[in-house]
Amino acid sequence: MDVRQAMKKLLTVLLMTVFAGSLLLLAGHIFPGLKAILSGAAPAGPDSMARNYEKVAEIPLGQVEAHDYRRMGFTSGIVRFSPDSRLLAVGTETGDVLLLSSDGRKRWQRQAGLAKITALEFARDGRSLYIGETSPQGALICVDVASGAELWHRDSAGELGVDIRQKTLPGTVFVAGDAQGNVYAVGQRYIRQPDGSNQYYSRIYKLDKSGGLTAMFPPDHNIDTWVSWIGVDDGGKRIAFGTANYDTSRVYRYRDNIYCLDGTLNRRNWSLLLDIVPPYQNTTMRKSPDMSADGRYIAAVTTDGRAFLYDAGGKELWRRSISQPQRIAGVYLNATGMYVRIAGERVLFTTGNTYNRANWQLPTPVEHPSSNSMFLFDLTGKLVNRHKAGGMIEEIAVNDTVVMLAVGRNIWTKDIKVHGMYVLSLPDGGQTDFLATAGPCVGVAVSADSGWIAGIEAPLRLDSGEIVGGYRLHIWKRTGDKSRTAAL
């Protein structure tokens, strides 16, 4: 190649570079959030990264202890929008329940005493709010949305027991409703014995809209495994729940992993005992299963990283491995299967942080490639999209067009820039925005009309001793300029 040809080639490369740079500058001018997303930096201002949402409120929720990376459980908080998107309910770690307008103006507040709020849900008609608490009573409380006055409550301590001295308190840990106004709740109590063994007490309740108890499962004894989640169809014809236990030496009465009951809770339609994935010694489900609104599908995810879809009769339609145990440098590591949601023609599954199979507090040589991710499938089992969040997906919220991920700590990278709320679109699963928080985001909600997003941030103590973030509520409003969304 002579000097003239070399100069010509160099000139061509320079012209292409200038052209590409001009396009990026133009894109940055038209889409102000694009530069930040490409760089991976969190925005300094109150706006969302793509400027699709603007922050309208930041509300302190009181003082809580700042935990670090070594703690398995973390600070919690619950946010829920009303069915008409006009109101926002907040439940805190310290027992407060607040009702706000969607833009953050307080309507009323009530304190549950020594309780921790562990479940929160609006009734389908938006007139009542169901509050689950972990307390000496383990109550499910129904309050009037307009005034905050208590309409009725139902304690679970009579079935689950209580030991205040040992701090083993019952709790209502999950609440759901059907289209007929019936309420379904999960009561749970857990005891860690001095010898390291575990005892579980769980019960499923069905109540009418006036608080009358219409059924319990089981009717005359407790489930002897961990139950914290149920799926219910709109018609109230069936419910499903999953189980977890961590004592492999014991023989459990409820040893199957997933159960489907009829809507009266009086008949078991089917149950399944799943095979075990080595090196695990049992199979467990935590935030699972979910049921489609019409009751045709039940989706579940196991902590070993398998995702399932069943029909209403319990036939397995497909299974996928979204995370598999890996042995590296003599250490088994995995990313726990966590949440599942059915959203129309899509099924979402999430995984958590990388952990050491021998002991979650021990380090791992690498981060698991499937950790902290959301996997989106269609109903045939085809993978539509995968999103790597970078931190623990603490909660997911879904409506017809949006998926929200509340992202907290990454115990392996300890990167605090990943904290916040990730906005994904349905049905494609692409990311459209990012709403940053200083501390880990531990709770999230999106309104039915997608006009409002709320998230709860918690403080985090870094290894240096510095505390980032605080216990507070963030509220964002959609800006109305939807043109930017398609560009990300």
CSV table of C-alpha atoms in Angstrom, one decimal:
chain,number,residue,atom,x,y,z
A,1,MET,CA,0.0,0.0,0.0
A,2,ASP,CA,1.6,3.4,-1.1
A,3,VAL,CA,1.4,6.6,1.0
A,4,ARG,CA,-1.5,8.0,-1.1
A,5,GLN,CA,-3.7,5.0,-0.4
A,6,ALA,CA,-2.8,5.0,3.3
A,7,MET,CA,-3.7,8.7,3.6
A,8,LYS,CA,-7.0,8.1,1.8
A,9,LYS,CA,-7.9,5.3,4.2
A,10,LEU,CA,-6.9,7.4,7.2
A,11,LEU,CA,-9.1,10.3,5.9
A,12,THR,CA,-12.1,7.9,5.5
A,13,VAL,CA,-11.7,6.6,9.1
A,14,LEU,CA,-11.5,10.2,10.4
A,15,LEU,CA,-14.6,11.3,8.5
A,16,MET,CA,-16.6,8.3,9.8
A,17,THR,CA,-15.5,9.0,13.3
A,18,VAL,CA,-16.6,12.6,13.0
A,19,PHE,CA,-19.9,11.6,11.5
A,20,ALA,CA,-20.5,9.0,14.3
A,21,GLY,CA,-19.6,11.6,16.9
A,22,SER,CA,-22.0,14.1,15.4
A,23,LEU,CA,-24.8,11.5,15.5
A,24,LEU,CA,-24.2,10.9,19.2
A,25,LEU,CA,-24.2,14.6,20.0
A,26,LEU,CA,-27.4,15.0,18.1
A,27,ALA,CA,-29.0,12.0,19.9
A,28,GLY,CA,-27.8,13.5,23.2
A,29,HIS,CA,-29.5,16.8,22.3
A,30,ILE,CA,-32.8,15.1,21.3
A,31,PHE,CA,-32.8,12.5,24.1
A,32,PRO,CA,-31.1,14.0,27.2
A,33,GLY,CA,-31.2,10.8,29.1
A,34,LEU,CA,-29.4,8.8,26.5
A,35,LYS,CA,-25.9,10.0,27.4
A,36,ALA,CA,-26.3,8.9,31.0
A,37,ILE,CA,-27.6,5.5,30.1
A,38,LEU,CA,-24.8,4.8,27.7
A,39,SER,CA,-22.2,5.9,30.3
A,40,GLY,CA,-23.9,3.9,33.1
A,41,ALA,CA,-23.8,6.9,35.4
A,42,ALA,CA,-26.7,7.7,37.7
A,43,PRO,CA,-28.4,11.1,37.2
A,44,ALA,CA,-27.5,13.8,39.7
A,45,GLY,CA,-30.9,15.6,39.4
A,46,PRO,CA,-34.4,14.5,40.4
A,47,ASP,CA,-35.4,13.4,36.9
A,48,SER,CA,-35.3,9.9,35.7
A,49,MET,CA,-32.4,8.9,33.5
A,50,ALA,CA,-34.4,9.1,30.2
A,51,ARG,CA,-36.5,12.0,31.5
A,52,ASN,CA,-39.7,10.0,31.0
A,53,TYR,CA,-40.5,10.6,34.7
A,54,GLU,CA,-40.0,13.6,37.0
A,55,LYS,CA,-39.7,13.2,40.8
A,56,VAL,CA,-42.6,14.9,42.6
A,57,ALA,CA,-42.1,13.8,46.2
A,58,GLU,CA,-39.4,12.5,48.5
A,59,ILE,CA,-40.8,11.7,51.9
A,60,PRO,CA,-38.9,10.5,55.0
A,61,LEU,CA,-40.3,7.3,56.6
A,62,GLY,CA,-38.6,7.5,60.0
A,63,GLN,CA,-35.4,6.1,61.5
A,64,VAL,CA,-34.3,2.5,60.9
A,65,GLU,CA,-31.1,0.6,61.4
A,66,ALA,CA,-28.6,0.8,58.5
A,67,HIS,CA,-27.7,-2.8,57.6
A,68,ASP,CA,-24.6,-3.9,55.7
A,69,TYR,CA,-23.8,-6.4,52.9
A,70,ARG,CA,-23.4,-9.3,55.4
A,71,ARG,CA,-27.0,-9.4,56.4
A,72,MET,CA,-29.2,-11.8,54.4
A,73,GLY,CA,-32.5,-10.1,55.2
A,74,PHE,CA,-32.8,-6.4,54.7
A,75,THR,CA,-34.9,-3.4,55.6
A,76,SER,CA,-38.4,-3.7,54.1
A,77,GLY,CA,-41.2,-1.5,52.9
A,78,ILE,CA,-44.4,-1.8,50.9
A,79,VAL,CA,-46.1,0.5,48.4
A,80,ARG,CA,-49.3,0.0,46.5
A,81,PHE,CA,-51.4,2.2,44.2
A,82,SER,CA,-55.2,2.1,44.3
A,83,PRO,CA,-57.0,0.5,41.4
A,84,ASP,CA,-57.9,4.0,40.0
A,85,SER,CA,-54.3,5.2,40.2
A,86,ARG,CA,-55.3,8.2,42.5
A,87,LEU,CA,-54.0,7.0,45.9
A,88,LEU,CA,-50.9,5.4,47.3
A,89,ALA,CA,-50.6,3.3,50.4
A,90,VAL,CA,-47.3,2.8,52.2
A,91,GLY,CA,-46.4,0.3,54.9
A,92,THR,CA,-43.2,0.6,56.8
A,93,GLU,CA,-40.7,-1.4,58.8
A,94,THR,CA,-41.7,0.5,61.9
A,95,GLY,CA,-45.4,-0.2,61.8
A,96,ASP,CA,-46.7,2.9,60.1
A,97,VAL,CA,-49.3,2.9,57.4
A,98,LEU,CA,-49.8,6.0,55.3
A,99,LEU,CA,-52.4,6.9,52.7
A,100,LEU,CA,-51.3,9.6,50.3
A,101,SER,CA,-52.5,11.0,47.1
A,102,SER,CA,-50.5,9.8,44.1
A,103,ASP,CA,-48.4,13.0,44.2
A,104,GLY,CA,-47.5,12.5,47.9
A,105,ARG,CA,-50.0,14.6,49.8
A,106,LYS,CA,-50.9,12.8,53.1
A,107,ARG,CA,-54.6,11.8,53.6
A,108,TRP,CA,-54.1,9.9,56.9
A,109,GLN,CA,-51.6,7.9,58.9
A,110,ARG,CA,-52.0,5.1,61.5
A,111,GLN,CA,-49.5,3.4,63.7
A,112,ALA,CA,-49.7,-0.4,64.4
A,113,GLY,CA,-47.8,-0.2,67.7
A,114,LEU,CA,-45.2,-3.0,68.0
A,115,ALA,CA,-46.1,-4.4,64.6
A,116,LYS,CA,-44.1,-4.6,61.4
A,117,ILE,CA,-46.2,-4.2,58.2
A,118,THR,CA,-45.7,-7.3,56.2
A,119,ALA,CA,-48.6,-7.2,53.7
A,120,LEU,CA,-50.6,-4.4,52.1
A,121,GLU,CA,-53.3,-4.5,49.3
A,122,PHE,CA,-56.2,-2.4,48.1
A,123,ALA,CA,-59.6,-4.1,47.7
A,124,ARG,CA,-60.6,-4.4,44.0
A,125,ASP,CA,-63.2,-1.6,44.4
A,126,GLY,CA,-60.6,0.7,46.0
A,127,ARG,CA,-62.8,1.4,49.1
A,128,SER,CA,-60.9,-0.7,51.6
A,129,LEU,CA,-57.2,-1.3,52.4
A,130,TYR,CA,-56.0,-4.7,53.8
A,131,ILE,CA,-53.0,-4.5,56.2
A,132,GLY,CA,-51.1,-7.5,57.3
A,133,GLU,CA,-48.8,-7.2,60.3
A,134,THR,CA,-46.3,-9.3,62.2
A,135,SER,CA,-47.1,-8.8,65.8
A,136,PRO,CA,-48.3,-10.6,69.0
A,137,GLN,CA,-51.7,-10.8,67.2
A,138,GLY,CA,-50.5,-11.5,63.7
A,139,ALA,CA,-53.5,-9.5,62.5
A,140,LEU,CA,-55.1,-8.9,59.1
A,141,ILE,CA,-56.8,-5.5,59.4
A,142,CYS,CA,-59.2,-3.9,57.0
A,143,VAL,CA,-59.5,-0.1,57.1
A,144,ASP,CA,-61.7,2.4,55.3
A,145,VAL,CA,-59.7,4.1,52.6
A,146,ALA,CA,-61.6,7.4,53.0
A,147,SER,CA,-61.0,7.8,56.7
A,148,GLY,CA,-58.4,5.2,57.8
A,149,ALA,CA,-60.9,3.9,60.4
A,150,GLU,CA,-60.7,0.2,61.1
A,151,LEU,CA,-63.6,-1.8,59.7
A,152,TRP,CA,-62.6,-5.3,60.9
A,153,HIS,CA,-59.6,-7.4,61.9
A,154,ARG,CA,-58.8,-11.0,62.1
A,155,ASP,CA,-55.9,-12.4,64.3
A,156,SER,CA,-53.8,-15.4,63.4
A,157,ALA,CA,-52.2,-16.0,66.8
A,158,GLY,CA,-55.0,-18.4,67.8
A,159,GLU,CA,-53.9,-20.8,65.1
A,160,LEU,CA,-50.2,-20.1,64.8
A,161,GLY,CA,-49.3,-19.4,68.4
A,162,VAL,CA,-47.0,-16.7,69.9
A,163,ASP,CA,-44.0,-16.5,72.2
A,164,ILE,CA,-43.2,-12.9,73.0
A,165,ARG,CA,-40.2,-13.7,75.2
A,166,GLN,CA,-38.6,-15.6,72.3
A,167,LYS,CA,-39.8,-13.0,69.8
A,168,THR,CA,-41.4,-15.7,67.6
A,169,LEU,CA,-44.5,-13.7,66.5
A,170,PRO,CA,-47.2,-14.7,64.0
A,171,GLY,CA,-47.7,-12.6,60.9
A,172,THR,CA,-50.0,-12.0,58.0
A,173,VAL,CA,-47.4,-12.0,55.3
A,174,PHE,CA,-49.5,-12.0,52.1
A,175,VAL,CA,-53.0,-10.7,51.1
A,176,ALA,CA,-54.8,-11.0,47.8
A,177,GLY,CA,-58.4,-10.6,46.6
A,178,ASP,CA,-60.7,-11.9,43.9
A,179,ALA,CA,-63.3,-10.1,41.7
A,180,GLN,CA,-66.1,-11.1,44.1
A,181,GLY,CA,-64.6,-9.3,47.0
A,182,ASN,CA,-63.2,-12.3,48.9
A,183,VAL,CA,-59.9,-11.9,50.7
A,184,TYR,CA,-57.2,-14.5,50.9
A,185,ALA,CA,-54.4,-14.3,53.4
A,186,VAL,CA,-51.3,-16.3,54.5
A,187,GLY,CA,-50.4,-16.5,58.2
A,188,GLN,CA,-47.0,-17.6,59.1
A,189,ARG,CA,-44.8,-18.2,62.2
A,190,TYR,CA,-41.2,-19.4,62.2
A,191,ILE,CA,-39.1,-20.7,65.1
A,192,ARG,CA,-35.3,-21.2,65.0
A,193,GLN,CA,-34.5,-23.8,67.7
A,194,PRO,CA,-31.2,-23.7,69.7
A,195,ASP,CA,-30.0,-26.8,68.0
A,196,GLY,CA,-30.3,-25.1,64.6
A,197,SER,CA,-33.5,-26.9,63.5
A,198,ASN,CA,-36.6,-25.0,62.2
A,199,GLN,CA,-40.3,-25.2,63.0
A,200,TYR,CA,-42.8,-23.7,60.6
A,201,TYR,CA,-46.5,-22.9,61.2
A,202,SER,CA,-48.5,-21.7,58.2
A,203,ARG,CA,-52.2,-21.2,57.5
A,204,ILE,CA,-54.3,-19.9,54.6
A,205,TYR,CA,-57.4,-17.9,55.3
A,206,LYS,CA,-60.4,-17.0,53.2
A,207,LEU,CA,-62.7,-14.1,54.4
A,208,ASP,CA,-65.6,-12.3,52.9
A,209,LYS,CA,-65.6,-8.5,52.4
A,210,SER,CA,-67.1,-8.0,55.8
A,211,GLY,CA,-64.3,-9.9,57.5
A,212,GLY,CA,-66.2,-13.1,58.1
A,213,LEU,CA,-64.0,-16.2,58.0
A,214,THR,CA,-65.4,-18.5,55.4
A,215,ALA,CA,-62.6,-21.1,55.2
A,216,MET,CA,-59.1,-22.1,56.5
A,217,PHE,CA,-56.6,-24.5,55.0
A,218,PRO,CA,-56.0,-26.7,56.7
A,219,PRO,CA,-59.1,-26.5,58.8
A,220,ASP,CA,-57.8,-28.1,62.0
A,221,HIS,CA,-54.0,-27.9,62.0
A,222,ASN,CA,-51.1,-25.8,60.6
A,223,ILE,CA,-49.1,-26.4,57.5
A,224,ASP,CA,-45.6,-27.6,58.8
A,225,THR,CA,-43.6,-25.8,56.1
A,226,TRP,CA,-42.8,-22.3,55.1
A,227,VAL,CA,-45.6,-20.7,53.1
A,228,SER,CA,-45.4,-17.0,52.2
A,229,TRP,CA,-47.2,-16.6,48.8
A,230,ILE,CA,-50.4,-17.6,47.0
A,231,GLY,CA,-51.7,-17.2,43.5
A,232,VAL,CA,-55.5,-16.6,43.1
A,233,ASP,CA,-57.6,-16.4,40.0
A,234,ASP,CA,-60.1,-13.5,39.5
A,235,GLY,CA,-63.1,-15.9,39.8
A,236,GLY,CA,-62.0,-17.3,43.1
A,237,LYS,CA,-62.2,-20.8,41.7
A,238,ARG,CA,-58.7,-21.9,42.7
A,239,ILE,CA,-55.6,-20.9,44.6
A,240,ALA,CA,-52.1,-22.2,44.6
A,241,PHE,CA,-49.3,-22.0,47.1
A,242,GLY,CA,-45.7,-23.2,47.3
A,243,THR,CA,-43.7,-24.5,50.2
A,244,ALA,CA,-40.1,-24.2,51.6
A,245,ASN,CA,-38.3,-26.1,54.3
A,246,TYR,CA,-34.6,-26.2,55.2
A,247,ASP,CA,-34.4,-29.3,57.5
A,248,THR,CA,-33.7,-32.2,55.2
A,249,SER,CA,-33.6,-34.7,58.1
A,250,ARG,CA,-37.2,-34.2,59.0
A,251,VAL,CA,-40.2,-35.8,57.4
A,252,TYR,CA,-42.9,-33.1,56.7
A,253,ARG,CA,-46.6,-33.7,56.4
A,254,TYR,CA,-46.7,-31.1,53.6
A,255,ARG,CA,-43.7,-32.4,51.7
A,256,ASP,CA,-44.9,-31.5,48.2
A,257,ASN,CA,-43.6,-28.3,46.6
A,258,ILE,CA,-46.7,-26.8,45.0
A,259,TYR,CA,-50.4,-27.3,45.9
A,260,CYS,CA,-53.5,-26.2,44.1
A,261,LEU,CA,-56.8,-26.0,46.0
A,262,ASP,CA,-60.3,-25.2,44.9
A,263,GLY,CA,-61.7,-21.8,45.8
A,264,THR,CA,-63.5,-23.1,48.9
A,265,LEU,CA,-60.2,-24.3,50.3
A,266,ASN,CA,-61.9,-27.6,51.1
A,267,ARG,CA,-60.5,-29.7,48.3
A,268,ARG,CA,-57.0,-30.3,47.1
A,269,ASN,CA,-57.1,-30.3,43.3
A,270,TRP,CA,-53.5,-31.5,42.9
A,271,SER,CA,-50.0,-31.2,44.3
A,272,LEU,CA,-46.5,-31.9,43.0
A,273,LEU,CA,-43.3,-33.1,44.5
A,274,LEU,CA,-40.4,-31.9,42.2
A,275,ASP,CA,-37.2,-33.6,41.6
A,276,ILE,CA,-34.0,-32.3,43.4
A,277,VAL,CA,-31.2,-30.6,41.6
A,278,PRO,CA,-27.7,-31.5,43.0
A,279,PRO,CA,-26.0,-30.3,45.2
A,280,TYR,CA,-29.3,-29.3,46.8
A,281,GLN,CA,-30.9,-31.7,49.2
A,282,ASN,CA,-34.4,-30.5,48.7
A,283,THR,CA,-36.6,-28.2,46.5
A,284,THR,CA,-38.1,-25.0,47.8
A,285,MET,CA,-40.2,-22.1,46.7
A,286,ARG,CA,-40.4,-18.7,48.4
A,287,LYS,CA,-42.1,-15.9,46.4
A,288,SER,CA,-44.0,-18.4,44.2
A,289,PRO,CA,-46.4,-19.4,42.6
A,290,ASP,CA,-48.5,-16.9,40.5
A,291,MET,CA,-51.7,-17.6,38.7
A,292,SER,CA,-53.1,-16.0,35.6
A,293,ALA,CA,-56.3,-13.9,36.1
A,294,ASP,CA,-58.4,-16.5,34.2
A,295,GLY,CA,-56.9,-19.4,36.2
A,296,ARG,CA,-55.6,-21.2,33.1
A,297,TYR,CA,-51.9,-21.0,34.0
A,298,ILE,CA,-49.8,-21.3,37.1
A,299,ALA,CA,-46.2,-20.2,37.1
A,300,ALA,CA,-43.6,-21.1,39.7
A,301,VAL,CA,-39.8,-20.7,40.3
A,302,THR,CA,-37.7,-22.8,42.6
A,303,THR,CA,-34.7,-21.4,44.6
A,304,ASP,CA,-32.4,-23.7,42.7
A,305,GLY,CA,-33.1,-21.7,39.5
A,306,ARG,CA,-35.8,-23.6,37.6
A,307,ALA,CA,-38.9,-21.9,36.1
A,308,PHE,CA,-42.1,-23.8,35.4
A,309,LEU,CA,-45.5,-23.2,33.7
A,310,TYR,CA,-48.4,-25.5,34.5
A,311,ASP,CA,-52.0,-25.6,33.2
A,312,ALA,CA,-55.0,-25.5,35.6
A,313,GLY,CA,-54.9,-29.2,36.0
A,314,GLY,CA,-51.3,-29.4,37.1
A,315,LYS,CA,-49.9,-30.6,33.8
A,316,GLU,CA,-46.3,-29.2,33.2
A,317,LEU,CA,-46.3,-27.2,30.0
A,318,TRP,CA,-42.6,-26.4,30.2
A,319,ARG,CA,-39.7,-25.8,32.4
A,320,ARG,CA,-36.6,-23.7,31.9
A,321,SER,CA,-33.3,-23.3,33.8
A,322,ILE,CA,-32.7,-19.7,34.5
A,323,SER,CA,-29.9,-20.4,36.9
A,324,GLN,CA,-27.9,-23.5,37.5
A,325,PRO,CA,-25.5,-24.4,40.3
A,326,GLN,CA,-21.9,-24.0,39.2
A,327,ARG,CA,-18.8,-25.5,40.9
A,328,ILE,CA,-15.8,-23.1,40.6
A,329,ALA,CA,-12.6,-23.4,42.5
A,330,GLY,CA,-14.2,-26.1,44.7
A,331,VAL,CA,-17.1,-23.8,45.6
A,332,TYR,CA,-20.8,-24.4,44.5
A,333,LEU,CA,-22.4,-21.1,43.8
A,334,ASN,CA,-25.8,-20.2,42.4
A,335,ALA,CA,-28.3,-17.3,42.0
A,336,THR,CA,-31.6,-18.0,43.8
A,337,GLY,CA,-34.8,-18.1,41.9
A,338,MET,CA,-37.0,-15.5,43.5
A,339,TYR,CA,-40.1,-13.9,41.9
A,340,VAL,CA,-42.6,-14.9,39.3
A,341,ARG,CA,-45.5,-13.0,37.6
A,342,ILE,CA,-47.9,-13.8,34.8
A,343,ALA,CA,-48.6,-10.6,32.8
A,344,GLY,CA,-51.0,-11.3,29.9
A,345,GLU,CA,-49.1,-13.3,27.3
A,346,ARG,CA,-45.8,-13.1,29.2
A,347,VAL,CA,-44.3,-14.8,32.2
A,348,LEU,CA,-41.6,-13.1,34.3
A,349,PHE,CA,-39.0,-14.8,36.5
A,350,THR,CA,-36.2,-13.2,38.6
A,351,THR,CA,-33.0,-14.4,40.2
A,352,GLY,CA,-31.2,-12.9,43.2
A,353,ASN,CA,-27.6,-12.4,44.3
A,354,THR,CA,-24.7,-14.9,43.9
A,355,TYR,CA,-24.2,-17.0,47.0
A,356,ASN,CA,-22.1,-19.8,48.3
A,357,ARG,CA,-24.1,-23.0,48.6
A,358,ALA,CA,-22.2,-24.1,51.7
A,359,ASN,CA,-22.9,-20.9,53.6
A,360,TRP,CA,-24.4,-17.7,52.1
A,361,GLN,CA,-22.0,-15.5,54.2
A,362,LEU,CA,-18.9,-17.1,52.7
A,363,PRO,CA,-17.4,-15.4,49.6
A,364,THR,CA,-17.6,-16.8,46.1
A,365,PRO,CA,-14.7,-16.7,43.5
A,366,VAL,CA,-16.9,-15.1,40.8
A,367,GLU,CA,-20.4,-13.6,40.3
A,368,HIS,CA,-22.9,-16.1,38.9
A,369,PRO,CA,-23.7,-15.2,35.3
A,370,SER,CA,-27.5,-15.5,35.9
A,371,SER,CA,-27.6,-13.5,39.1
A,372,ASN,CA,-29.8,-10.4,39.6
A,373,SER,CA,-31.7,-10.9,36.4
A,374,MET,CA,-35.2,-10.9,35.0
A,375,PHE,CA,-36.2,-13.4,32.4
A,376,LEU,CA,-39.2,-12.8,30.2
A,377,PHE,CA,-40.9,-15.7,28.4
A,378,ASP,CA,-44.0,-16.1,26.3
A,379,LEU,CA,-46.6,-18.7,27.1
A,380,THR,CA,-44.9,-21.3,24.8
A,381,GLY,CA,-41.7,-21.1,26.8
A,382,LYS,CA,-39.8,-19.0,24.3
A,383,LEU,CA,-37.3,-16.5,25.9
A,384,VAL,CA,-38.4,-13.0,24.8
A,385,ASN,CA,-35.9,-10.9,26.7
A,386,ARG,CA,-33.5,-10.9,29.7
A,387,HIS,CA,-32.5,-7.9,31.8
A,388,LYS,CA,-29.4,-7.9,34.0
A,389,ALA,CA,-30.2,-5.5,36.9
A,390,GLY,CA,-26.8,-5.4,38.5
A,391,GLY,CA,-28.2,-5.7,42.0
A,392,MET,CA,-30.7,-7.8,44.0
A,393,ILE,CA,-34.2,-7.5,42.6
A,394,GLU,CA,-36.0,-6.9,45.9
A,395,GLU,CA,-39.5,-6.7,44.3
A,396,ILE,CA,-41.3,-6.5,41.0
A,397,ALA,CA,-44.5,-4.7,40.0
A,398,VAL,CA,-46.4,-5.3,36.8
A,399,ASN,CA,-49.3,-3.8,35.0
A,400,ASP,CA,-50.5,-4.2,31.4
A,401,THR,CA,-47.6,-2.3,29.8
A,402,VAL,CA,-44.9,-1.8,32.4
A,403,VAL,CA,-42.6,-4.0,34.6
A,404,MET,CA,-40.9,-2.3,37.5
A,405,LEU,CA,-37.8,-3.8,39.2
A,406,ALA,CA,-36.7,-2.5,42.7
A,407,VAL,CA,-33.0,-3.1,42.7
A,408,GLY,CA,-30.9,-3.1,45.9
A,409,ARG,CA,-27.5,-4.5,47.1
A,410,ASN,CA,-25.1,-6.4,45.0
A,411,ILE,CA,-23.2,-8.3,47.7
A,412,TRP,CA,-20.5,-9.4,45.3
A,413,THR,CA,-19.6,-6.2,43.4
A,414,LYS,CA,-20.9,-3.8,46.1
A,415,ASP,CA,-21.7,-1.2,43.3
A,416,ILE,CA,-24.0,1.4,44.7
A,417,LYS,CA,-24.7,2.9,41.3
A,418,VAL,CA,-27.1,0.0,40.5
A,419,HIS,CA,-29.6,1.1,43.3
A,420,GLY,CA,-33.0,2.3,42.0
A,421,MET,CA,-36.0,1.4,39.9
A,422,TYR,CA,-35.7,-0.1,36.4
A,423,VAL,CA,-38.6,0.6,34.1
A,424,LEU,CA,-39.2,-2.1,31.4
A,425,SER,CA,-41.9,-2.3,28.8
A,426,LEU,CA,-44.3,-5.1,27.9
A,427,PRO,CA,-44.6,-7.1,25.9
A,428,ASP,CA,-40.9,-6.8,24.7
A,429,GLY,CA,-39.2,-6.4,28.1
A,430,GLY,CA,-36.8,-3.6,26.9
A,431,GLN,CA,-35.6,-1.1,29.4
A,432,THR,CA,-37.1,2.4,28.9
A,433,ASP,CA,-35.9,4.2,32.0
A,434,PHE,CA,-33.9,4.1,35.3
A,435,LEU,CA,-34.9,6.0,38.5
A,436,ALA,CA,-31.9,6.2,40.8
A,437,THR,CA,-31.8,6.0,44.6
A,438,ALA,CA,-28.8,6.5,46.8
A,439,GLY,CA,-29.5,3.5,49.0
A,440,PRO,CA,-30.9,0.1,48.0
A,441,CYS,CA,-34.5,0.2,46.6
A,442,VAL,CA,-36.5,-2.3,48.6
A,443,GLY,CA,-40.1,-1.8,47.4
A,444,VAL,CA,-41.8,-0.6,44.2
A,445,ALA,CA,-45.2,0.0,42.7
A,446,VAL,CA,-46.6,1.3,39.4
A,447,SER,CA,-50.1,2.7,38.9
A,448,ALA,CA,-52.5,0.9,36.6
A,449,ASP,CA,-52.4,3.8,34.1
A,450,SER,CA,-48.5,3.9,34.3
A,451,GLY,CA,-48.6,7.5,35.2
A,452,TRP,CA,-47.1,7.1,38.6
A,453,ILE,CA,-44.1,5.2,40.1
A,454,ALA,CA,-43.3,4.8,43.8
A,455,GLY,CA,-40.3,3.2,45.5
A,456,ILE,CA,-39.0,2.8,49.0
A,457,GLU,CA,-35.2,3.4,49.6
A,458,ALA,CA,-33.4,2.0,52.6
A,459,PRO,CA,-30.0,3.0,54.1
A,460,LEU,CA,-26.9,0.9,53.6
A,461,ARG,CA,-23.8,0.7,55.7
A,462,LEU,CA,-20.8,0.3,53.4
A,463,ASP,CA,-17.7,-1.6,54.4
A,464,SER,CA,-16.0,1.7,55.1
A,465,GLY,CA,-18.6,2.5,57.7
A,466,GLU,CA,-20.2,5.2,55.6
A,467,ILE,CA,-24.0,5.1,55.4
A,468,VAL,CA,-25.6,5.9,52.0
A,469,GLY,CA,-29.3,6.5,51.5
A,470,GLY,CA,-32.1,6.8,53.9
A,471,TYR,CA,-35.4,5.3,54.7
A,472,ARG,CA,-37.7,7.3,52.4
A,473,LEU,CA,-40.4,7.2,49.8
A,474,HIS,CA,-39.8,8.4,46.3
A,475,ILE,CA,-42.7,9.3,43.9
A,476,TRP,CA,-42.3,10.0,40.2
A,477,LYS,CA,-44.8,11.2,37.7
A,478,ARG,CA,-44.7,10.4,34.0
A,479,THR,CA,-43.8,13.6,32.0
A,480,GLY,CA,-46.2,12.9,29.2
A,481,ASP,CA,-43.4,12.9,26.5
A,482,LYS,CA,-43.6,9.3,25.3
A,483,SER,CA,-41.4,10.0,22.3
A,484,ARG,CA,-38.2,9.4,24.2
A,485,THR,CA,-39.2,5.9,25.4
A,486,ALA,CA,-38.9,4.3,22.0
A,487,ALA,CA,-35.3,5.5,21.6
A,488,LEU,CA,-33.8,3.5,24.5
